[in-house]
Amino acid sequence: MDIKTQNSAIQDVMADALVVNLFEGTQQPAGATAAVDKALDGAITALIQSGDLKGKLGKVSVLYPRGAIPAARVLVAGLGKPEGFTPEKARQASAAACKKAQALGAKSIASIAHGAGSGNVDAAQAAQATVEGAVLSLYEFRAHKTKASERTPVDTFTLVEFDAAKMPTIESGAKIGQITAESANVARNLINQPANFMTPTLLAEAAQKAAAESNLHCKVYGPEWIREQGMGALLGVTQGSEEEPRFIVLEHGRGRSEKPIIFVGKGITFDAGGISLKQAEGMEAMKSDMGGAAAVVGALRAVGQLDLPLHVIGIVPACENLPSGRAYKPGDVLRARNGTTIEVINTDAEGRLILADALCYAANYKPAVVIDLATLTGACVIALGKNVAAGLFATEDELAAEIRQAGEATGEKFWHMPLYPEYRETIKSEVADITNHGGRFGGVGASAIFLKEFTAYPWAHLDIAGMVLVDKKEDKLNIKGATGFGVRTLVEFARRRAA
């Protein structure tokens, strides 16, 4: 989809669907909506007075101008109550309007930036959110479909601003929104691919493609290098699979003098649980166990295309976790890169093992901060719910606050959870330094405290297990499938560090 900006009166724009908005409780349209209302001889006001148009968030009303203006349709997107209006509500309003326009067969959409006027949202943020809502909501994964989509493809989305003085701000926000949302969609594509089309080798190739598009430096390492590095935990997990592991390093701002920000993503391209086999029902969703890796690839792509004045590194350990005659077993002892020995209690607690070696490797860069993302535990989904919030652990409260603030700006929720020392007691081993599983209770805390053993720098862990997939037909921004959760928060975190 082509994203454009245009300095014009919205009522003069030719499009299949023209989008304006209305706050809940408004009796008289204002701004761009008032201009369109006037051109339509008060049609929007009449809808308000009849009670058919209330401005509720997520609701969209359709009017047909019949030649009064160049656009074929006018869509009025509800913004909800004006009190506490946020960029996330602008994002949702844009998404609702674009979905409605697409359902009506529109191939071109023109919209104002929601909330930039009476919503009191910064114009750049409003533009960014409006574009993100459009790009995210119109996504569809069709790599393996042989029949044409029932959804009409939208060719162009134009963000329209009347005030010429605001155009540089609108253009800047639109660019950020487009790059960030398209990078989230790149992550969605990686996650939605079946595991036979997204092996560790193919994930590495996708990372190389993202690097080429974004002026990133990319190195991909194979099993011999991994062995030379002493990454025994990663090698233990991968040994049950015929597919070779890959260790992927993406780098933006190489050569800069400051300490880097590092994002680490769990890259289990398929997780059958190993010898501790998962139940068959729903196992097909385990192609999404590389959701953290996909988020890191997407985030680095955006950081590169935005050319942020930072040194940012993405690290992705990638492998499969399968049962076979060669697979690692409960009771085995593995040695991580830093020499820590790990007793394997459950082979389905594999993500923390491959992350352990990656977190050790991150120390080579003397990082300013390391943030890992992983679909790590079902316990986090039980604790926080499906598609509600991700778990957040951090060694510093200030770092946790930074991540939560970035998440609030993007509409991605994180809940700060504790790193109590008592969790360390649950992973004590009789035969090794630690175990990889803390038992039934406090599983999400035990997994985080396990990872902490391999860090010696400011560090945060994001357990995104409940957030990477939408199981229902759709939510406010996504259709069924991958969400690309985490990409936009990581990009916002980096942008704020660069400011």
Protein backbone atom coordinates (compact mmCIF):
# COMPACT_ATOMS: atom_id res chain seq x y z
CA MET A 1 0.00 0.00 0.00
CA ASP A 2 1.29 3.42 -1.00
CA ILE A 3 1.27 5.94 1.89
CA LYS A 4 1.01 9.59 0.87
CA THR A 5 0.56 13.00 2.48
CA GLN A 6 -1.31 15.89 0.89
CA ASN A 7 -1.76 19.57 1.75
CA SER A 8 -5.39 20.17 0.90
CA ALA A 9 -8.88 20.73 2.21
CA ILE A 10 -10.18 17.26 2.95
CA GLN A 11 -13.49 17.90 1.15
CA ASP A 12 -11.61 18.58 -2.09
CA VAL A 13 -9.75 15.26 -2.15
CA MET A 14 -10.76 12.57 -4.61
CA ALA A 15 -10.81 9.07 -3.05
CA ASP A 16 -13.01 6.00 -2.85
CA ALA A 17 -13.37 6.68 0.88
CA LEU A 18 -12.77 9.94 2.73
CA VAL A 19 -12.35 9.63 6.52
CA VAL A 20 -13.19 12.34 9.06
CA ASN A 21 -14.06 11.88 12.74
CA LEU A 22 -16.29 12.79 15.65
CA PHE A 23 -15.89 12.73 19.42
CA GLU A 24 -18.60 11.11 21.49
CA GLY A 25 -21.06 13.66 22.83
CA THR A 26 -20.33 16.21 20.11
CA GLN A 27 -23.46 17.92 18.81
CA GLN A 28 -21.82 20.22 16.28
CA PRO A 29 -18.93 19.01 14.05
CA ALA A 30 -15.74 21.06 14.06
CA GLY A 31 -12.60 21.38 11.96
CA ALA A 32 -12.29 19.12 8.94
CA THR A 33 -15.47 17.25 9.85
CA ALA A 34 -17.36 20.55 9.86
CA ALA A 35 -15.93 21.42 6.45
CA VAL A 36 -17.16 18.13 5.01
CA ASP A 37 -20.52 18.56 6.79
CA LYS A 38 -20.95 21.98 5.17
CA ALA A 39 -20.09 20.57 1.75
CA LEU A 40 -22.71 17.87 2.31
CA ASP A 41 -25.34 20.45 3.28
CA GLY A 42 -25.39 19.40 6.95
CA ALA A 43 -25.69 15.62 6.40
CA ILE A 44 -23.33 14.79 9.29
CA THR A 45 -25.17 17.15 11.65
CA ALA A 46 -28.45 15.50 10.66
CA LEU A 47 -27.05 12.07 11.55
CA ILE A 48 -25.92 13.38 14.94
CA GLN A 49 -29.30 14.92 15.67
CA SER A 50 -31.12 11.75 14.66
CA GLY A 51 -29.04 9.76 17.14
CA ASP A 52 -27.59 7.54 14.41
CA LEU A 53 -24.08 9.01 14.83
CA LYS A 54 -22.80 9.01 18.41
CA GLY A 55 -19.01 9.11 17.94
CA LYS A 56 -18.31 5.94 19.92
CA LEU A 57 -14.79 4.60 19.51
CA GLY A 58 -14.63 1.89 16.88
CA LYS A 59 -17.95 2.79 15.27
CA VAL A 60 -17.98 4.10 11.70
CA SER A 61 -20.85 5.77 9.84
CA VAL A 62 -21.01 5.96 6.03
CA LEU A 63 -22.44 8.76 3.90
CA TYR A 64 -22.70 8.98 0.11
CA PRO A 65 -22.03 12.51 -1.24
CA ARG A 66 -23.74 11.93 -4.61
CA GLY A 67 -21.39 14.34 -6.34
CA ALA A 68 -21.37 17.06 -3.67
CA ILE A 69 -17.64 16.41 -3.19
CA PRO A 70 -15.14 14.40 -5.28
CA ALA A 71 -14.97 11.44 -2.85
CA ALA A 72 -17.27 8.49 -3.48
CA ARG A 73 -17.97 7.93 0.23
CA VAL A 74 -17.50 9.76 3.51
CA LEU A 75 -16.73 7.71 6.60
CA VAL A 76 -17.12 9.31 10.03
CA ALA A 77 -14.95 7.45 12.55
CA GLY A 78 -15.94 7.61 16.19
CA LEU A 79 -13.14 8.75 18.52
CA GLY A 80 -14.86 8.05 21.84
CA LYS A 81 -14.91 10.55 24.68
CA PRO A 82 -12.53 13.52 24.29
CA GLU A 83 -11.35 13.24 27.91
CA GLY A 84 -8.15 11.20 28.03
CA PHE A 85 -7.90 10.83 24.25
CA THR A 86 -4.62 9.09 23.30
CA PRO A 87 -2.68 8.11 20.17
CA GLU A 88 -3.85 4.52 20.75
CA LYS A 89 -7.46 5.64 20.35
CA ALA A 90 -6.46 7.44 17.15
CA ARG A 91 -4.84 4.20 15.99
CA GLN A 92 -8.00 2.23 16.73
CA ALA A 93 -10.27 4.78 15.05
CA SER A 94 -8.12 4.73 11.93
CA ALA A 95 -8.12 0.93 11.90
CA ALA A 96 -11.91 0.76 12.22
CA ALA A 97 -12.40 3.25 9.39
CA CYS A 98 -9.94 1.47 7.09
CA LYS A 99 -11.53 -1.92 7.72
CA LYS A 100 -14.94 -0.43 6.91
CA ALA A 101 -13.63 1.27 3.78
CA GLN A 102 -12.04 -1.96 2.61
CA ALA A 103 -15.24 -3.90 3.26
CA LEU A 104 -17.03 -1.40 1.01
CA GLY A 105 -14.53 -2.05 -1.78
CA ALA A 106 -12.49 1.14 -1.49
CA LYS A 107 -9.09 1.02 -3.15
CA SER A 108 -8.08 4.54 -2.16
CA ILE A 109 -8.57 6.08 1.29
CA ALA A 110 -7.94 9.69 2.33
CA SER A 111 -8.00 10.60 6.02
CA ILE A 112 -7.27 13.42 8.39
CA ALA A 113 -4.88 12.77 11.31
CA HIS A 114 -7.17 11.72 14.14
CA GLY A 115 -6.82 13.74 17.33
CA ALA A 116 -4.49 16.40 15.95
CA GLY A 117 -7.10 19.12 16.49
CA SER A 118 -9.53 19.07 19.39
CA GLY A 119 -8.04 15.76 20.60
CA ASN A 120 -4.97 17.71 21.77
CA VAL A 121 -2.62 15.03 20.46
CA ASP A 122 0.69 16.22 19.02
CA ALA A 123 0.30 16.42 15.24
CA ALA A 124 3.24 14.10 14.57
CA GLN A 125 1.91 11.51 17.02
CA ALA A 126 -1.57 11.77 15.53
CA ALA A 127 -0.20 11.28 12.01
CA GLN A 128 1.93 8.35 13.13
CA ALA A 129 -0.97 6.67 14.92
CA THR A 130 -3.38 7.20 12.03
CA VAL A 131 -0.98 5.65 9.53
CA GLU A 132 -0.14 2.78 11.87
CA GLY A 133 -3.82 2.02 12.31
CA ALA A 134 -4.23 1.87 8.53
CA VAL A 135 -1.19 -0.28 7.80
CA LEU A 136 -1.77 -2.72 10.66
CA SER A 137 -5.50 -3.16 10.08
CA LEU A 138 -5.22 -3.79 6.34
CA TYR A 139 -2.60 -6.55 6.72
CA GLU A 140 -3.36 -9.99 5.36
CA PHE A 141 -1.12 -13.08 5.12
CA ARG A 142 -1.68 -14.90 1.84
CA ALA A 143 1.65 -16.58 1.10
CA HIS A 144 0.06 -20.00 0.66
CA LYS A 145 -3.42 -19.09 -0.58
CA THR A 146 -4.21 -20.09 -4.17
CA LYS A 147 -7.48 -18.17 -4.51
CA ALA A 148 -7.95 -14.41 -4.59
CA SER A 149 -8.70 -12.67 -1.31
CA GLU A 150 -12.24 -11.69 -0.45
CA ARG A 151 -10.79 -8.44 0.89
CA THR A 152 -10.31 -5.69 -1.69
CA PRO A 153 -6.66 -4.58 -1.66
CA VAL A 154 -6.28 -0.91 -0.71
CA ASP A 155 -3.75 0.66 -3.05
CA THR A 156 -3.28 4.11 -1.48
CA PHE A 157 -3.76 5.75 1.89
CA THR A 158 -3.41 9.54 1.89
CA LEU A 159 -3.05 11.61 5.04
CA VAL A 160 -4.53 15.05 4.39
CA GLU A 161 -3.63 18.27 6.23
CA PHE A 162 -5.15 21.68 5.49
CA ASP A 163 -2.52 23.82 7.25
CA ALA A 164 0.61 24.02 5.09
CA ALA A 165 2.71 25.00 8.11
CA LYS A 166 1.95 21.64 9.70
CA MET A 167 2.92 19.56 6.69
CA PRO A 168 6.54 18.85 7.72
CA THR A 169 5.27 17.55 11.09
CA ILE A 170 2.55 15.47 9.44
CA GLU A 171 5.01 14.05 6.92
CA SER A 172 7.49 13.14 9.65
CA GLY A 173 4.85 11.39 11.74
CA ALA A 174 3.45 9.57 8.72
CA LYS A 175 6.92 8.30 7.77
CA ILE A 176 7.57 6.98 11.28
CA GLY A 177 4.15 5.36 11.35
CA GLN A 178 4.61 3.71 7.97
CA ILE A 179 8.08 2.32 8.72
CA THR A 180 7.12 1.10 12.19
CA ALA A 181 3.86 -0.54 11.13
CA GLU A 182 5.34 -2.11 8.00
CA SER A 183 8.15 -3.51 10.17
CA ALA A 184 5.55 -4.97 12.54
CA ASN A 185 3.93 -6.55 9.49
CA VAL A 186 7.30 -8.03 8.51
CA ALA A 187 7.36 -9.69 11.93
CA ARG A 188 3.78 -10.90 11.39
CA ASN A 189 4.80 -12.49 8.10
CA LEU A 190 7.67 -14.35 9.77
CA ILE A 191 5.43 -15.65 12.56
CA ASN A 192 2.56 -16.62 10.25
CA GLN A 193 4.80 -18.72 8.02
CA PRO A 194 4.46 -22.49 8.61
CA ALA A 195 7.50 -24.02 10.27
CA ASN A 196 8.58 -25.77 7.06
CA PHE A 197 8.79 -22.31 5.46
CA MET A 198 10.46 -20.69 8.48
CA THR A 199 13.31 -22.94 9.55
CA PRO A 200 16.32 -21.43 11.37
CA THR A 201 18.08 -21.14 8.00
CA LEU A 202 15.10 -19.39 6.41
CA LEU A 203 14.73 -17.09 9.42
CA ALA A 204 18.37 -16.12 8.96
CA GLU A 205 17.72 -15.41 5.28
CA ALA A 206 14.76 -13.22 6.24
CA ALA A 207 17.01 -11.31 8.64
CA GLN A 208 19.55 -10.81 5.87
CA LYS A 209 16.80 -9.50 3.59
CA ALA A 210 15.65 -7.05 6.28
CA ALA A 211 19.27 -5.93 6.71
CA ALA A 212 19.65 -5.30 2.99
CA GLU A 213 16.47 -3.18 3.00
CA SER A 214 17.58 -1.14 5.99
CA ASN A 215 21.35 -0.61 5.73
CA LEU A 216 22.03 -2.98 8.62
CA HIS A 217 25.09 -5.13 9.11
CA CYS A 218 24.10 -8.79 9.42
CA LYS A 219 26.15 -11.85 10.41
CA VAL A 220 24.73 -15.37 10.46
CA TYR A 221 26.62 -18.12 12.27
CA GLY A 222 26.17 -21.88 12.00
CA PRO A 223 26.72 -24.88 14.31
CA GLU A 224 30.54 -24.92 14.16
CA TRP A 225 30.78 -21.30 15.29
CA ILE A 226 28.14 -21.93 17.97
CA ARG A 227 30.20 -24.87 19.23
CA GLU A 228 33.39 -22.79 19.23
CA GLN A 229 31.59 -20.17 21.31
CA GLY A 230 30.78 -22.78 23.96
CA MET A 231 27.01 -22.34 23.60
CA GLY A 232 26.16 -25.72 25.09
CA ALA A 233 22.62 -24.75 26.08
CA LEU A 234 21.66 -23.80 22.51
CA LEU A 235 23.40 -26.91 21.14
CA GLY A 236 21.51 -29.07 23.61
CA VAL A 237 18.12 -27.80 22.49
CA THR A 238 18.85 -28.08 18.78
CA GLN A 239 20.37 -31.58 18.79
CA GLY A 240 17.01 -33.32 18.35
CA SER A 241 16.34 -31.66 14.99
CA GLU A 242 17.68 -32.34 11.51
CA GLU A 243 17.61 -28.58 10.90
CA GLU A 244 20.83 -26.75 11.72
CA PRO A 245 20.73 -23.90 14.25
CA ARG A 246 21.57 -20.34 13.37
CA PHE A 247 22.86 -17.48 15.49
CA ILE A 248 21.89 -14.16 13.91
CA VAL A 249 23.36 -10.74 14.70
CA LEU A 250 21.87 -7.57 13.18
CA GLU A 251 23.61 -4.24 13.79
CA HIS A 252 22.69 -0.61 13.19
CA GLY A 253 25.11 2.25 13.83
CA ARG A 254 28.15 0.01 13.73
CA GLY A 255 31.27 1.97 14.60
CA ARG A 256 29.50 4.48 16.86
CA SER A 257 31.30 5.08 20.14
CA GLU A 258 28.43 4.79 22.63
CA LYS A 259 27.44 1.57 24.36
CA PRO A 260 24.82 -0.26 22.31
CA ILE A 261 21.20 -1.05 23.02
CA ILE A 262 20.71 -4.77 22.45
CA PHE A 263 17.47 -6.60 21.68
CA VAL A 264 17.52 -10.39 22.01
CA GLY A 265 14.73 -12.55 20.57
CA LYS A 266 13.89 -16.18 21.23
CA GLY A 267 13.94 -17.96 17.87
CA ILE A 268 12.42 -21.41 18.33
CA THR A 269 11.04 -21.83 14.82
CA PHE A 270 8.98 -24.83 15.94
CA ASP A 271 8.51 -26.13 19.46
CA ALA A 272 7.14 -29.64 19.88
CA GLY A 273 8.41 -29.67 23.46
CA GLY A 274 11.20 -32.15 22.78
CA ILE A 275 11.10 -35.34 24.83
CA SER A 276 8.69 -33.52 27.18
CA LEU A 277 6.25 -33.56 24.27
CA LYS A 278 3.40 -31.06 24.10
CA GLN A 279 -0.16 -32.26 23.56
CA ALA A 280 -1.17 -32.58 19.91
CA GLU A 281 -4.14 -30.21 20.10
CA GLY A 282 -3.02 -26.71 19.18
CA MET A 283 0.59 -27.70 18.52
CA GLU A 284 0.42 -26.09 15.09
CA ALA A 285 0.52 -22.71 16.84
CA MET A 286 4.04 -23.50 18.02
CA LYS A 287 5.33 -22.09 14.74
CA SER A 288 4.89 -18.80 16.64
CA ASP A 289 7.54 -19.67 19.23
CA MET A 290 9.91 -17.42 17.32
CA GLY A 291 7.71 -14.37 18.00
CA GLY A 292 10.50 -12.72 19.99
CA ALA A 293 12.97 -13.27 17.17
CA ALA A 294 10.50 -11.85 14.64
CA ALA A 295 10.00 -8.77 16.81
CA VAL A 296 13.75 -8.18 16.96
CA VAL A 297 14.13 -8.52 13.18
CA GLY A 298 11.20 -6.13 12.65
CA ALA A 299 12.48 -3.61 15.19
CA LEU A 300 16.00 -3.55 13.72
CA ARG A 301 14.51 -3.08 10.26
CA ALA A 302 12.63 -0.02 11.50
CA VAL A 303 15.62 1.37 13.43
CA GLY A 304 17.71 1.08 10.27
CA GLN A 305 15.14 2.70 8.00
CA LEU A 306 14.58 5.52 10.48
CA ASP A 307 18.38 5.82 10.72
CA LEU A 308 18.27 6.54 14.44
CA PRO A 309 21.50 8.08 15.83
CA LEU A 310 22.17 5.07 18.04
CA HIS A 311 24.13 1.84 18.14
CA VAL A 312 21.48 -0.90 18.21
CA ILE A 313 22.11 -4.65 17.96
CA GLY A 314 19.64 -7.49 17.49
CA ILE A 315 20.62 -11.01 18.55
CA VAL A 316 18.57 -14.06 17.56
CA PRO A 317 19.44 -17.65 18.57
CA ALA A 318 17.36 -19.85 16.24
CA CYS A 319 16.65 -23.58 16.28
CA GLU A 320 13.88 -26.19 16.51
CA ASN A 321 12.91 -28.18 19.62
CA LEU A 322 11.92 -31.67 18.51
CA PRO A 323 11.94 -35.20 19.94
CA SER A 324 14.22 -37.78 18.33
CA GLY A 325 16.80 -40.37 19.21
CA ARG A 326 19.36 -37.56 19.42
CA ALA A 327 17.23 -35.16 21.45
CA TYR A 328 18.33 -33.87 24.84
CA LYS A 329 16.55 -35.53 27.74
CA PRO A 330 15.18 -34.67 31.17
CA GLY A 331 18.05 -35.14 33.57
CA ASP A 332 20.75 -34.11 31.11
CA VAL A 333 23.21 -31.42 32.16
CA LEU A 334 24.15 -28.66 29.72
CA ARG A 335 26.91 -26.07 30.03
CA ALA A 336 26.08 -22.51 28.96
CA ARG A 337 28.55 -20.11 27.36
CA ASN A 338 29.52 -18.57 30.71
CA GLY A 339 30.26 -21.98 32.23
CA THR A 340 27.04 -22.28 34.25
CA THR A 341 25.79 -25.87 34.32
CA ILE A 342 22.08 -26.49 33.89
CA GLU A 343 20.14 -29.60 34.83
CA VAL A 344 17.32 -30.16 32.36
CA ILE A 345 14.10 -30.91 34.23
CA ASN A 346 11.75 -30.26 31.33
CA THR A 347 12.84 -30.14 27.68
CA ASP A 348 9.84 -27.91 26.95
CA ALA A 349 11.53 -25.16 28.97
CA GLU A 350 13.90 -24.68 26.06
CA GLY A 351 13.53 -20.99 25.26
CA ARG A 352 15.37 -19.91 28.40
CA LEU A 353 18.23 -22.23 27.45
CA ILE A 354 18.90 -20.70 24.06
CA LEU A 355 18.42 -17.21 25.51
CA ALA A 356 20.99 -17.98 28.21
CA ASP A 357 23.75 -18.34 25.61
CA ALA A 358 22.54 -15.29 23.70
CA LEU A 359 22.49 -13.16 26.86
CA CYS A 360 26.03 -14.29 27.64
CA TYR A 361 27.12 -13.33 24.13
CA ALA A 362 25.52 -9.89 24.50
CA ALA A 363 28.02 -9.10 27.27
CA ASN A 364 30.78 -8.97 24.62
CA TYR A 365 29.41 -5.61 23.46
CA LYS A 366 29.47 -4.02 26.95
CA PRO A 367 25.86 -2.92 26.39
CA ALA A 368 24.05 0.07 27.82
CA VAL A 369 20.96 -2.11 28.13
CA VAL A 370 19.72 -5.51 26.97
CA ILE A 371 16.04 -6.31 26.43
CA ASP A 372 15.00 -9.84 25.56
CA LEU A 373 11.63 -10.86 24.16
CA ALA A 374 10.31 -14.40 24.29
CA THR A 375 7.16 -16.45 24.06
CA LEU A 376 8.54 -18.03 27.19
CA THR A 377 5.84 -19.35 29.53
CA GLY A 378 2.23 -20.42 29.59
CA ALA A 379 2.38 -19.24 33.20
CA CYS A 380 2.52 -15.63 31.99
CA VAL A 381 -0.64 -16.15 29.94
CA ILE A 382 -2.36 -17.59 33.02
CA ALA A 383 -1.19 -14.64 35.11
CA LEU A 384 -1.99 -11.77 32.74
CA GLY A 385 -4.44 -13.19 30.23
CA LYS A 386 -4.54 -13.75 26.49
CA ASN A 387 -4.08 -10.60 24.38
CA VAL A 388 -4.10 -8.37 27.47
CA ALA A 389 -0.51 -7.65 28.54
CA ALA A 390 3.02 -9.01 28.43
CA GLY A 391 5.07 -9.70 31.53
CA LEU A 392 7.95 -7.31 32.23
CA PHE A 393 10.91 -8.07 34.47
CA ALA A 394 13.84 -5.68 34.90
CA THR A 395 16.94 -5.27 37.01
CA GLU A 396 16.24 -1.55 37.32
CA ASP A 397 12.90 0.14 38.03
CA GLU A 398 13.86 3.06 35.76
CA LEU A 399 14.33 0.68 32.83
CA ALA A 400 10.98 -0.98 33.53
CA ALA A 401 9.33 2.46 33.55
CA GLU A 402 10.97 3.34 30.21
CA ILE A 403 9.59 0.20 28.60
CA ARG A 404 6.11 0.69 30.04
CA GLN A 405 6.03 4.29 28.82
CA ALA A 406 7.09 3.20 25.35
CA GLY A 407 4.37 0.56 25.47
CA GLU A 408 1.74 3.07 26.53
CA ALA A 409 2.66 5.26 23.54
CA THR A 410 2.24 2.33 21.15
CA GLY A 411 -0.78 0.72 22.79
CA GLU A 412 1.21 -2.39 23.75
CA LYS A 413 0.70 -3.20 27.43
CA PHE A 414 3.36 -4.50 29.85
CA TRP A 415 2.94 -5.36 33.51
CA HIS A 416 5.97 -4.98 35.77
CA MET A 417 6.53 -8.23 37.68
CA PRO A 418 8.96 -8.96 40.53
CA LEU A 419 12.38 -10.62 40.49
CA TYR A 420 12.11 -11.90 44.07
CA PRO A 421 15.16 -13.80 45.36
CA GLU A 422 12.81 -16.56 46.51
CA TYR A 423 12.38 -17.56 42.87
CA ARG A 424 16.07 -18.46 42.82
CA GLU A 425 15.38 -21.19 45.37
CA THR A 426 13.02 -22.91 42.93
CA ILE A 427 15.77 -23.53 40.35
CA LYS A 428 18.39 -25.03 42.68
CA SER A 429 19.83 -28.31 41.45
CA GLU A 430 21.37 -31.25 43.27
CA VAL A 431 23.61 -32.15 40.33
CA ALA A 432 24.31 -28.85 38.55
CA ASP A 433 24.42 -25.12 39.25
CA ILE A 434 20.74 -24.57 38.39
CA THR A 435 17.76 -26.32 36.81
CA ASN A 436 15.82 -25.07 33.81
CA HIS A 437 12.42 -25.41 35.48
CA GLY A 438 11.10 -24.09 38.78
CA GLY A 439 8.05 -26.27 39.16
CA ARG A 440 4.34 -25.64 38.82
CA PHE A 441 4.05 -22.53 40.97
CA GLY A 442 5.58 -19.16 40.09
CA GLY A 443 6.67 -20.41 36.69
CA VAL A 444 6.94 -17.00 35.09
CA GLY A 445 9.09 -15.66 37.95
CA ALA A 446 11.30 -18.74 37.95
CA SER A 447 11.92 -18.39 34.21
CA ALA A 448 12.92 -14.74 34.61
CA ILE A 449 15.24 -15.43 37.54
CA PHE A 450 16.85 -18.17 35.45
CA LEU A 451 17.64 -15.68 32.69
CA LYS A 452 18.98 -13.18 35.20
CA GLU A 453 21.76 -15.67 36.00
CA PHE A 454 23.26 -14.91 32.58
CA THR A 455 23.20 -11.11 32.76
CA ALA A 456 25.68 -8.65 34.22
CA TYR A 457 24.31 -5.42 32.76
CA PRO A 458 21.04 -3.44 32.84
CA TRP A 459 18.52 -5.98 31.59
CA ALA A 460 14.81 -6.47 31.01
CA HIS A 461 12.86 -9.56 30.03
CA LEU A 462 9.54 -9.38 28.19
CA ASP A 463 7.42 -12.53 28.29
CA ILE A 464 5.14 -12.04 25.27
CA ALA A 465 3.60 -15.52 25.17
CA GLY A 466 0.03 -14.26 25.45
CA MET A 467 0.44 -11.48 22.90
CA VAL A 468 1.89 -12.86 19.66
CA LEU A 469 -1.29 -14.40 18.23
CA VAL A 470 -4.93 -13.36 17.91
CA ASP A 471 -7.06 -16.50 17.98
CA LYS A 472 -10.41 -14.89 17.25
CA LYS A 473 -11.40 -13.55 13.85
CA GLU A 474 -10.00 -10.10 14.60
CA ASP A 475 -9.31 -7.53 17.29
CA LYS A 476 -9.07 -3.75 17.08
CA LEU A 477 -5.91 -3.75 14.97
CA ASN A 478 -5.33 -7.33 13.83
CA ILE A 479 -6.96 -10.14 11.94
CA LYS A 480 -6.56 -13.73 13.15
CA GLY A 481 -2.90 -14.71 13.30
CA ALA A 482 0.29 -12.94 14.29
CA THR A 483 0.25 -9.46 15.83
CA GLY A 484 3.93 -8.45 15.55
CA PHE A 485 3.72 -7.53 19.23
CA GLY A 486 6.83 -5.85 20.60
CA VAL A 487 8.13 -4.29 17.39
CA ARG A 488 6.51 -0.92 17.93
CA THR A 489 7.50 -0.77 21.60
CA LEU A 490 11.14 -1.56 20.84
CA VAL A 491 11.21 1.11 18.13
CA GLU A 492 9.59 3.66 20.44
CA PHE A 493 12.06 2.75 23.20
CA ALA A 494 14.96 3.34 20.82
CA ARG A 495 13.47 6.58 19.47
CA ARG A 496 13.12 7.95 22.99
CA ARG A 497 16.69 7.00 23.79
CA ALA A 498 17.78 8.81 20.61
CA ALA A 499 15.83 11.98 21.42
